[in-house]
PDB file of C-alpha atoms in Angstrom:
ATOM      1  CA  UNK A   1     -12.942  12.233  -6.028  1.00  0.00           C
ATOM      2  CA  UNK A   2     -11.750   8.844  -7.651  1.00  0.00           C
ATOM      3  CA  UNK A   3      -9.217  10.783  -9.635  1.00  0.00           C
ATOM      4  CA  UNK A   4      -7.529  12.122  -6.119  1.00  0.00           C
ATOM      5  CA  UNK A   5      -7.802   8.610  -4.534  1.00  0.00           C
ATOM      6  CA  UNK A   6      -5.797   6.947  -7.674  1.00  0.00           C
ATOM      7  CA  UNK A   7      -3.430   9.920  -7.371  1.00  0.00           C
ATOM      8  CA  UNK A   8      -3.053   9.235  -3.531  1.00  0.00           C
ATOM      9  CA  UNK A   9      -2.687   5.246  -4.274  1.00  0.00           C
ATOM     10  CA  UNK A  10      -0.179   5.681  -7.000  1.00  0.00           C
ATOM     11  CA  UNK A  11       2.226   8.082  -4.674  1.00  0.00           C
ATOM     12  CA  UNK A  12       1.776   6.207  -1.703  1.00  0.00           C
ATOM     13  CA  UNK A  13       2.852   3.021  -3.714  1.00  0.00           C
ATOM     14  CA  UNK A  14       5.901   5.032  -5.322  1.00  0.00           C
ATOM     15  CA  UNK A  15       6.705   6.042  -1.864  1.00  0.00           C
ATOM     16  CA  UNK A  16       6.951   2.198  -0.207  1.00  0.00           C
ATOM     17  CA  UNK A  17       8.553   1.407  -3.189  1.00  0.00           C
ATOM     18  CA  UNK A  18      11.364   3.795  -2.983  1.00  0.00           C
ATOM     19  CA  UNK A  19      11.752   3.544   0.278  1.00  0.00           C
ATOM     20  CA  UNK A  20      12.236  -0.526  -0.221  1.00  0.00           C
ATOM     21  CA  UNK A  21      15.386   0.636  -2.419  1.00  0.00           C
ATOM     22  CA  UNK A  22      16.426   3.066  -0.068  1.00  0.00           C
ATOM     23  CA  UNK A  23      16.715   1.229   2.729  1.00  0.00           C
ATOM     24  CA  UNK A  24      18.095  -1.609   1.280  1.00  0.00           C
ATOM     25  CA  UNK A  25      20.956   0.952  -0.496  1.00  0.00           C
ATOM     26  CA  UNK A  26      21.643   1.965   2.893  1.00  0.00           C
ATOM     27  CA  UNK A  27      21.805  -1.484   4.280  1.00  0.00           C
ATOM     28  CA  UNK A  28      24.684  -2.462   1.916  1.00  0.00           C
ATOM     29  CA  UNK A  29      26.153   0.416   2.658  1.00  0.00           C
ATOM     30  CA  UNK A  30      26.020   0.306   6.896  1.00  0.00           C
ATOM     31  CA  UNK A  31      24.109   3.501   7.247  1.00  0.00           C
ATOM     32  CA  UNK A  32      21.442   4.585   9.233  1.00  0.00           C
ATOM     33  CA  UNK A  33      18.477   2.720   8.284  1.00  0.00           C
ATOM     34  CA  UNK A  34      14.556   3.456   7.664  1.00  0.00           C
ATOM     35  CA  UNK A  35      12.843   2.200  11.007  1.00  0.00           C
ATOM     36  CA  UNK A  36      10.256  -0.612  10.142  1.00  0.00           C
ATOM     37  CA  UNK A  37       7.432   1.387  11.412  1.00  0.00           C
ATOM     38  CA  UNK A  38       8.022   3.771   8.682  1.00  0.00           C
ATOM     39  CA  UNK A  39       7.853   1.055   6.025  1.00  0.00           C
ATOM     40  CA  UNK A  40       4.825  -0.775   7.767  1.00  0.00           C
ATOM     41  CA  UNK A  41       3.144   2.953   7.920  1.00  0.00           C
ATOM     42  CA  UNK A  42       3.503   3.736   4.439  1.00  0.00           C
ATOM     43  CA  UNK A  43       1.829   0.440   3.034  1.00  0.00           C
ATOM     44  CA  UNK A  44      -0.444   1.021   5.773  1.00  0.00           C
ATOM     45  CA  UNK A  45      -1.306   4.145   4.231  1.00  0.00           C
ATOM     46  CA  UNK A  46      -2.034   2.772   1.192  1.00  0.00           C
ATOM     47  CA  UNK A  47       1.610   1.724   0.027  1.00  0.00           C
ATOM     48  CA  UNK A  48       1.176  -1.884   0.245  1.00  0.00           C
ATOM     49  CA  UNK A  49       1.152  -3.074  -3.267  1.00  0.00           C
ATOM     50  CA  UNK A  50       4.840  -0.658  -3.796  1.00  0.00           C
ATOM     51  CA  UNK A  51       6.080  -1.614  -0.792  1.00  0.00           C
ATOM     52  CA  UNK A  52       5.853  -5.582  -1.804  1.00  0.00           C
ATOM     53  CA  UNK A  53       6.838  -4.859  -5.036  1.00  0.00           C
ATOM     54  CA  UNK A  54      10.091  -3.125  -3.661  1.00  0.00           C
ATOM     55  CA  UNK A  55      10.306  -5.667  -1.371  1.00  0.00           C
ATOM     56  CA  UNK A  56      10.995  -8.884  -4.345  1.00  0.00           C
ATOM     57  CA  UNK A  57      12.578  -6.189  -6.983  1.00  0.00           C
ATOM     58  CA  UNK A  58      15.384  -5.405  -4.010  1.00  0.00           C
ATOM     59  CA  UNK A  59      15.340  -8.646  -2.532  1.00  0.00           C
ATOM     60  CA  UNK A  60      14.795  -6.720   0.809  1.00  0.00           C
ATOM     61  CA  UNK A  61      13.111  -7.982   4.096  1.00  0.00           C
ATOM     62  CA  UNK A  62      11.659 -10.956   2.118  1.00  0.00           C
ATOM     63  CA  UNK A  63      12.932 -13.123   4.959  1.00  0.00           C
ATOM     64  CA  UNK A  64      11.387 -11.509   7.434  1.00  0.00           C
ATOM     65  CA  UNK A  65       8.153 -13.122   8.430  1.00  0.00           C
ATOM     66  CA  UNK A  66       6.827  -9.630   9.598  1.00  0.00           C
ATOM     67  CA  UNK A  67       7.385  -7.969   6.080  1.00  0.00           C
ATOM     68  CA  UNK A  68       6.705 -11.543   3.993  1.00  0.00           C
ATOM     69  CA  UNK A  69       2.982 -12.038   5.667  1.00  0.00           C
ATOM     70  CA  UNK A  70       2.464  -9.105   6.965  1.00  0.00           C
ATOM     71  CA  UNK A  71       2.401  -6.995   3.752  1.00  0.00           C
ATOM     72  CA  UNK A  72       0.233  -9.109   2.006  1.00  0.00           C
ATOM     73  CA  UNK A  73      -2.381  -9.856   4.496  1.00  0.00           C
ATOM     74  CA  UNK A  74      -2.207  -5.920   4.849  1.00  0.00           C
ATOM     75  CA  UNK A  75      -2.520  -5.481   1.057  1.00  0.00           C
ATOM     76  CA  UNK A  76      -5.328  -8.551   0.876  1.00  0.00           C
ATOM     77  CA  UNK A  77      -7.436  -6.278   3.959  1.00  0.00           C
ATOM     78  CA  UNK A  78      -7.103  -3.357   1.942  1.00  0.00           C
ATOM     79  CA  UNK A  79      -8.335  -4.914  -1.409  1.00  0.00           C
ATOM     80  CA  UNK A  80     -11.557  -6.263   0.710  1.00  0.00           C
ATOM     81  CA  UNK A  81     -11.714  -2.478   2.178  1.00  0.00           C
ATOM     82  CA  UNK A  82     -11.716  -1.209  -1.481  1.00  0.00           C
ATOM     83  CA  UNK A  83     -14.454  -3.924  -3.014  1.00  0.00           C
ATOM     84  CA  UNK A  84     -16.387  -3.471  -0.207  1.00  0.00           C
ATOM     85  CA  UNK A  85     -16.168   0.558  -0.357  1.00  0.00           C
ATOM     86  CA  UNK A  86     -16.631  -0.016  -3.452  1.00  0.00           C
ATOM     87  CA  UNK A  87     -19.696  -2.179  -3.883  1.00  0.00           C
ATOM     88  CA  UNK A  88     -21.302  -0.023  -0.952  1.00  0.00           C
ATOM     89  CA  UNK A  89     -21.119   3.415  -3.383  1.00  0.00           C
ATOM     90  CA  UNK A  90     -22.699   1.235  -6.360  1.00  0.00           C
ATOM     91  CA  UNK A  91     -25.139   0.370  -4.480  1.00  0.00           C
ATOM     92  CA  UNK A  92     -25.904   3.290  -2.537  1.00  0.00           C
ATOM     93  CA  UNK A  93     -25.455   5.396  -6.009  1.00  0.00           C
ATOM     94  CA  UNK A  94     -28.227   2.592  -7.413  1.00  0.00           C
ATOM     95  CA  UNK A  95     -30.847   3.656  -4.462  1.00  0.00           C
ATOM     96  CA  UNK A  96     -30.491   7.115  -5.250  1.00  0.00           C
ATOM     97  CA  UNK A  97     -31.058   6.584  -8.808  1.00  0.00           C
ATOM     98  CA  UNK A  98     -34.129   4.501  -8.056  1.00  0.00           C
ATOM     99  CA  UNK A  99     -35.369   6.574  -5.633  1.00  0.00           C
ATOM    100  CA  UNK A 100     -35.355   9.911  -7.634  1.00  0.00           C
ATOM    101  CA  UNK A 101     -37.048   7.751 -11.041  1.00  0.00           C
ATOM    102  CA  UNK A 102     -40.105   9.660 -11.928  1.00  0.00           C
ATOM    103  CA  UNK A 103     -43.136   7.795 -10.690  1.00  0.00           C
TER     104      UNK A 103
END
């Protein structure tokens, strides 16, 4: 199961950051453009740490405030999620082990 969540992470990161790129590409070149929802969905969905990345690396919506708070307060709720997720299955996994000791 952890295997399959890192898998999901690490395409969902590739995908915010590629679409960063993208839609800056298509900015400098006065094409249609990604709607924000779509970017804000994909670090929603686990992109956030890509889509941040792609944000500095393409030097794209970093002066938005939306984009420059928004994704990391999303990406800081996300890292609680996980240590709390996290810390809840270690402990849980701990009471099983505890309670199925031979007595």
């Amino acid at each position: 199961m952890t295997s399959i969540l890192c898998l999901y992470l690490a395409l969902a990161n590739i995908c915010g950051f590629a679409l960063m790129g993208s839609d800056k590409k298509r900015a400098r070149e006065g094409r249609w453009r990604i709607p924000e929802a779509r970017l804000f969905t994909v670090a929603l969905c686990g992109g956030s740490a890509g889509s941040i990345l792609g944000m500095y690396f393409f030097r794209h919506k970093t002066h938005k405030k939306l984009f420059a708070m928004g994704l990391p307060a999303l990406l800081a709720l996300q890292a609680v999620l996980c240590a709390a997720l996290t810390v809840s299955d270690a402990g849980h996994s701990a009471v099983l082990e505890f309670l199925s000791m031979p007595r």
